[in-house]
Coordinates of C-alpha atoms in Angstrom, one line a residue:
X1 CA -14.8 103.5 78.3
X2 CA -11.3 104.5 79.1
X3 CA -10.0 108.1 78.6
X4 CA -7.1 108.3 76.1
X5 CA -5.0 111.3 75.4
X6 CA -4.2 111.4 71.6
X7 CA -1.3 113.6 70.7
X8 CA -0.5 114.4 67.0
X9 CA 3.1 115.4 66.0
X10 CA 3.0 115.2 62.2
X11 CA 4.7 112.7 59.9
X12 CA 3.4 110.7 57.0
X13 CA 0.3 109.7 58.9
X14 CA -0.7 113.3 58.7
X15 CA 0.4 114.0 55.2
X16 CA -1.1 113.7 51.7
X17 CA 0.4 112.9 48.3
X18 CA 0.2 115.6 45.6
X19 CA -1.3 113.9 42.6
X20 CA 0.4 116.2 40.1
X21 CA 4.0 115.9 41.5
X22 CA 3.9 112.7 43.6
X23 CA 5.5 114.6 46.5
X24 CA 4.2 113.7 50.0
X25 CA 3.8 116.9 52.0
X26 CA 2.2 118.2 55.2
X27 CA -1.2 119.8 54.8
X28 CA -2.7 122.8 56.4
X29 CA -5.2 120.6 58.3
X30 CA -4.0 117.3 59.6
X31 CA -6.2 114.7 57.9
X32 CA -5.9 112.2 60.7
X33 CA -7.7 114.6 63.0
X34 CA -10.9 114.1 60.9
X35 CA -11.1 110.5 61.9
X36 CA -12.0 111.1 65.6
X37 CA -15.5 109.7 65.1
X38 CA -14.0 106.3 64.2
X39 CA -12.2 106.2 67.5
X40 CA -15.1 106.9 69.8
X41 CA -16.2 103.2 69.8
X42 CA -12.9 102.3 71.5
X43 CA -12.4 105.2 74.0
X44 CA -13.1 108.7 75.1
X45 CA -10.5 110.6 73.2
X46 CA -8.9 113.9 74.3
X47 CA -7.1 115.1 71.2
X48 CA -4.4 117.7 70.9
X49 CA -1.8 118.6 68.2
X50 CA 1.6 119.2 69.7
X51 CA 3.3 119.9 66.4
X52 CA 2.8 119.1 62.7
X53 CA 6.4 118.3 61.8
X54 CA 8.0 115.7 59.4
X55 CA 9.9 113.4 61.7
X56 CA 13.4 114.4 60.5
X57 CA 12.5 117.8 62.0
X58 CA 12.0 116.3 65.5
X59 CA 14.8 116.9 67.9
X60 CA 15.3 116.0 71.6
X61 CA 13.8 119.4 72.4
X62 CA 10.5 118.3 70.9
X63 CA 10.8 115.0 72.6
X64 CA 11.1 116.9 75.9
X65 CA 8.0 118.9 75.1
X66 CA 6.1 115.7 74.6
X67 CA 7.3 114.3 77.9
X68 CA 6.2 117.5 79.7
X69 CA 2.8 117.5 77.9
X70 CA 2.1 113.9 78.9
X71 CA 3.0 114.5 82.5
X72 CA 0.9 117.7 82.5
X73 CA -2.2 115.9 81.2
X74 CA -1.7 112.9 83.4
X75 CA -1.6 115.3 86.4
X76 CA -4.6 117.4 85.3
X77 CA -6.9 114.9 83.7
X78 CA -8.1 111.3 84.4
X79 CA -6.0 109.9 81.6
X80 CA -5.8 106.1 81.4
X81 CA -3.5 105.9 78.3
X82 CA -1.7 107.9 75.7
X83 CA -1.4 107.5 72.0
X84 CA 1.1 109.6 69.9
X85 CA 1.0 109.8 66.1
X86 CA 4.5 110.4 64.7
X87 CA 6.6 110.2 61.6
X88 CA 8.4 106.9 61.2
X89 CA 11.9 108.1 60.5
X90 CA 12.6 109.1 64.1
X91 CA 9.6 107.4 65.8
X92 CA 11.8 104.9 67.6
X93 CA 14.0 107.6 69.0
X94 CA 11.0 109.6 70.4
X95 CA 9.6 106.4 71.8
X96 CA 12.8 105.5 73.6
X97 CA 13.3 109.1 74.9
X98 CA 9.9 108.9 76.5
X99 CA 10.5 105.4 77.8
X100 CA 13.6 106.6 79.6
X101 CA 12.2 109.8 81.0
X102 CA 8.5 109.2 82.0
X103 CA 7.7 107.3 85.2
X104 CA 4.1 106.1 84.8
X105 CA 2.3 102.8 84.7
X106 CA -0.3 103.8 82.1
X107 CA 0.2 102.7 78.5
X108 CA 2.0 105.1 76.2
X109 CA 1.8 104.0 72.6
X110 CA 3.4 105.5 69.5
X111 CA 2.2 104.8 66.0
X112 CA 2.6 106.2 62.4
X113 CA 2.1 105.3 58.8
X114 CA 4.3 104.3 55.8
X115 CA 1.7 105.5 53.3
X116 CA 0.1 109.0 53.4
X117 CA -3.7 109.4 54.0
X118 CA -4.7 109.7 50.4
X119 CA -2.5 106.9 49.0
X120 CA -3.8 103.5 48.0
X121 CA -3.4 101.1 50.9
X122 CA -3.0 103.9 53.4
X123 CA -2.1 102.3 56.8
X124 CA -2.4 105.4 59.1
X125 CA -6.0 105.1 60.3
X126 CA -5.7 101.3 60.8
X127 CA -2.5 101.7 62.9
X128 CA -4.1 104.5 64.9
X129 CA -7.1 102.3 65.8
X130 CA -4.8 99.5 66.8
X131 CA -2.7 101.9 69.0
X132 CA -5.9 103.1 70.7
X133 CA -6.9 99.5 71.3
X134 CA -3.5 98.8 72.9
X135 CA -3.6 101.9 75.0
X136 CA -7.0 100.8 76.4
X137 CA -5.7 97.3 77.3
X138 CA -5.1 96.6 81.0
X139 CA -2.3 94.2 79.9
X140 CA -0.4 97.2 78.4
X141 CA 0.2 98.7 81.8
X142 CA 3.7 98.7 83.3
X143 CA 5.3 97.7 80.0
X144 CA 7.0 101.0 79.3
X145 CA 6.5 102.9 76.0
X146 CA 5.2 100.8 73.2
X147 CA 5.3 101.1 69.4
X148 CA 2.3 99.7 67.4
X149 CA 2.2 99.3 63.7
X150 CA 1.2 96.6 61.2
X151 CA -0.7 94.5 63.9
X152 CA 2.4 94.2 66.1
X153 CA 3.4 95.6 69.5
X154 CA 7.0 96.3 70.2
X155 CA 9.0 97.8 73.0
X156 CA 10.5 101.2 72.6
X157 CA 13.9 99.9 73.6
X158 CA 14.1 97.1 70.9
X159 CA 12.1 98.4 68.0
X160 CA 13.8 99.9 64.9
X161 CA 12.9 100.9 61.4
X162 CA 14.3 98.2 59.1
X163 CA 12.9 99.1 55.6
X164 CA 12.7 102.5 53.9
X165 CA 9.1 102.0 52.6
X166 CA 7.6 98.6 53.5
X167 CA 4.6 98.8 55.9
X168 CA 6.2 96.0 58.0
X169 CA 9.3 98.1 58.5
X170 CA 9.2 98.2 62.3
X171 CA 10.9 95.1 63.8
X172 CA 12.7 94.2 67.0
X173 CA 15.9 92.4 65.8
X174 CA 16.7 89.3 68.0
X175 CA 13.7 89.9 70.2
X176 CA 10.6 90.2 68.1
X177 CA 7.3 91.9 69.0
X178 CA 5.9 91.4 72.6
X179 CA 2.3 91.1 71.3
X180 CA -0.1 91.6 68.5
X181 CA -3.5 92.9 67.6
X182 CA -6.0 90.8 65.8
X183 CA -9.4 92.4 65.1
X184 CA -10.7 93.3 68.6
X185 CA -8.1 91.2 70.5
X186 CA -4.9 92.7 72.1
X187 CA -2.6 89.9 73.1
X188 CA 0.7 90.1 74.9
X189 CA 2.8 86.9 74.8
X190 CA 5.7 88.2 76.9
X191 CA 6.8 91.3 78.9
X192 CA 10.0 93.4 79.3
X193 CA 12.0 92.2 82.3
X194 CA 13.4 95.6 83.3
X195 CA 13.1 99.3 82.7
X196 CA 15.3 102.3 83.6
X197 CA 13.7 105.7 84.2
X198 CA 15.9 108.8 84.3
X199 CA 13.8 112.0 85.0
X200 CA 15.2 115.1 83.4
X201 CA 14.1 118.8 83.2
X202 CA 16.0 120.2 80.2
X203 CA 18.0 119.4 77.2
X204 CA 21.1 121.5 76.5
X205 CA 24.1 119.2 76.0
X206 CA 25.2 117.5 72.8
X207 CA 26.3 113.9 72.1
X208 CA 27.9 112.9 68.8
X209 CA 27.3 109.6 67.0
X210 CA 29.8 108.0 64.6
X211 CA 29.7 104.8 62.6
X212 CA 33.2 103.2 62.7
X213 CA 34.6 102.1 59.3
X214 CA 37.8 100.4 58.0
X215 CA 40.7 102.8 58.2
X216 CA 38.8 105.5 60.1
X217 CA 40.9 108.4 61.1
X218 CA 40.7 110.1 64.5
X219 CA 40.2 113.7 63.4
X220 CA 36.4 113.4 63.4
X221 CA 36.5 112.4 67.1
X222 CA 39.0 115.2 67.8
X223 CA 36.7 117.7 66.0
X224 CA 33.7 116.7 68.1
X225 CA 35.6 117.5 71.3
X226 CA 36.8 120.8 69.9
X227 CA 33.2 121.7 69.0
X228 CA 32.1 121.1 72.5
X229 CA 30.3 117.8 72.4
X230 CA 29.9 116.3 75.9
X231 CA 29.7 112.6 74.9
X232 CA 30.4 110.3 72.0
X233 CA 28.7 107.1 70.8
X234 CA 30.6 104.8 68.4
X235 CA 29.0 102.1 66.3
X236 CA 31.9 99.8 66.4
X237 CA 32.9 96.9 64.2
X238 CA 31.7 93.4 64.9
X239 CA 31.4 92.7 68.6
X240 CA 32.7 96.2 69.5
X241 CA 36.1 97.0 68.0
X242 CA 37.7 100.0 66.3
X243 CA 40.8 100.5 64.1
X244 CA 43.9 101.1 66.1
X245 CA 44.3 104.6 64.7
X246 CA 41.4 105.7 67.0
X247 CA 42.9 104.3 70.2
X248 CA 45.1 107.2 71.3
X249 CA 42.4 109.8 70.6
X250 CA 39.8 107.7 72.5
X251 CA 42.2 107.6 75.5
X252 CA 42.7 111.4 75.3
X253 CA 39.0 112.0 75.2
X254 CA 38.3 109.7 78.2
X255 CA 41.0 111.6 80.2
X256 CA 39.0 114.8 79.6
X257 CA 36.0 113.1 81.4
X258 CA 34.0 112.9 78.1
X259 CA 32.2 109.6 78.1
X260 CA 32.4 107.3 75.2
X261 CA 29.8 104.5 74.6
X262 CA 30.3 101.6 72.2
X263 CA 27.6 99.7 70.3
X264 CA 27.9 97.2 67.4
X265 CA 27.1 98.5 63.9
X266 CA 25.8 94.9 63.2
X267 CA 22.1 94.5 62.8
X268 CA 22.1 91.6 65.2
X269 CA 24.3 90.8 68.3
X270 CA 25.8 93.1 70.9
X271 CA 29.0 94.9 71.6
X272 CA 31.1 93.2 74.3
X273 CA 34.7 93.2 75.5
X274 CA 36.0 90.1 73.7
X275 CA 39.1 91.0 71.7
X276 CA 42.3 92.1 73.4
X277 CA 44.3 93.5 70.5
X278 CA 44.8 97.3 70.0
X279 CA 41.3 98.6 69.3
X280 CA 39.6 95.5 70.5
X281 CA 36.7 95.6 72.8
X282 CA 38.5 94.3 75.9
X283 CA 41.3 96.9 75.6
X284 CA 38.7 99.7 75.0
X285 CA 36.7 98.7 78.1
X286 CA 40.0 98.7 80.2
X287 CA 40.5 102.3 79.0
X288 CA 37.0 103.2 80.3
X289 CA 34.8 102.9 77.2
X290 CA 31.2 101.9 78.1
X291 CA 29.2 99.3 76.3
X292 CA 25.5 99.6 75.4
X293 CA 24.2 96.0 75.3
X294 CA 21.4 95.6 72.8
X295 CA 20.9 99.2 71.9
X296 CA 21.5 100.6 68.4
X297 CA 23.5 103.7 67.9
X298 CA 20.7 106.2 67.8
X299 CA 19.2 104.9 71.0
X300 CA 22.6 104.7 72.8
X301 CA 23.1 108.4 71.8
X302 CA 19.7 109.3 73.5
X303 CA 20.5 107.2 76.6
X304 CA 23.9 109.0 77.0
X305 CA 22.3 112.4 76.3
X306 CA 19.6 111.8 78.9
X307 CA 22.2 110.4 81.4
X308 CA 24.2 113.6 81.1
X309 CA 21.2 115.7 82.0
X310 CA 20.3 113.6 85.0
X311 CA 21.0 114.9 88.5
X312 CA 23.5 112.1 89.0
X313 CA 25.0 111.5 85.5
X314 CA 27.5 108.8 86.6
X315 CA 24.8 106.7 88.4
X316 CA 22.5 107.2 85.4
X317 CA 25.2 105.9 83.0
X318 CA 25.8 102.9 85.3
X319 CA 22.1 102.0 85.2
X320 CA 22.1 101.7 81.4
X321 CA 25.6 100.9 80.2
X322 CA 28.2 98.3 81.1
X323 CA 31.3 100.0 82.5

């Protein structure tokens, strides 16, 4: 049997619903930790609890702690895979953070639940078993960080939460899952064709994320710079465009050597330099705005944040973004 490191961080998978109020809340003892016996048939489990936090409480600082924990245990123990239980609201962000910062060939798998442990149809234990199965699979090696829920295997780069409550919420728009779990079978039908790893040691800088909208005024961008943000990500309109009112401020920000990354706010498609009018993607790229092909806003923010903490920020940004 393989040795799997199981890290708990909290989230719905570790919560219970209060029958009198209907509120889903963390409990003093994480109920998913009582299920270890059910996992022993799949792997030798080394189980630790990093935190017990709802996922909206997770920040890049906690993500960095997870990165350091994983690297520590890989270095000190004969770990052949890692499974992390996590709240679903920010699961995709933690997964992508780890994907960008940990250089290892062993499988790292994140999973969670949309229904708490004592709700009818609770999906937590089932998802956890599937995640352990994937982490034990030789075919899961060298595929980067994976996300496993609802019988599907997704890459950290492409997966996103698409529904507020449905158990099939995690999808990879345009790309789809790269594999699936069926009973005892773990099957991959294709693999990622590239992966960027940017080792970092700390998190201290800040990157702002703004969704662009019709008639957006530039004062929000100006305020971000005045508040000391070191980078900005814009979820632009369509293929990557902004109202002309933002153009002078964008130009001023770039002159201050504060990087700006543009993604599309659309659910499908990518931002690219197509339109040449004022505020169009082509003119923005000529000014020095970078484009994040295929990333959503929250992941582009993490990619820029991590790049800024790399020993060579410019080269790091070049490896992820189109400049």
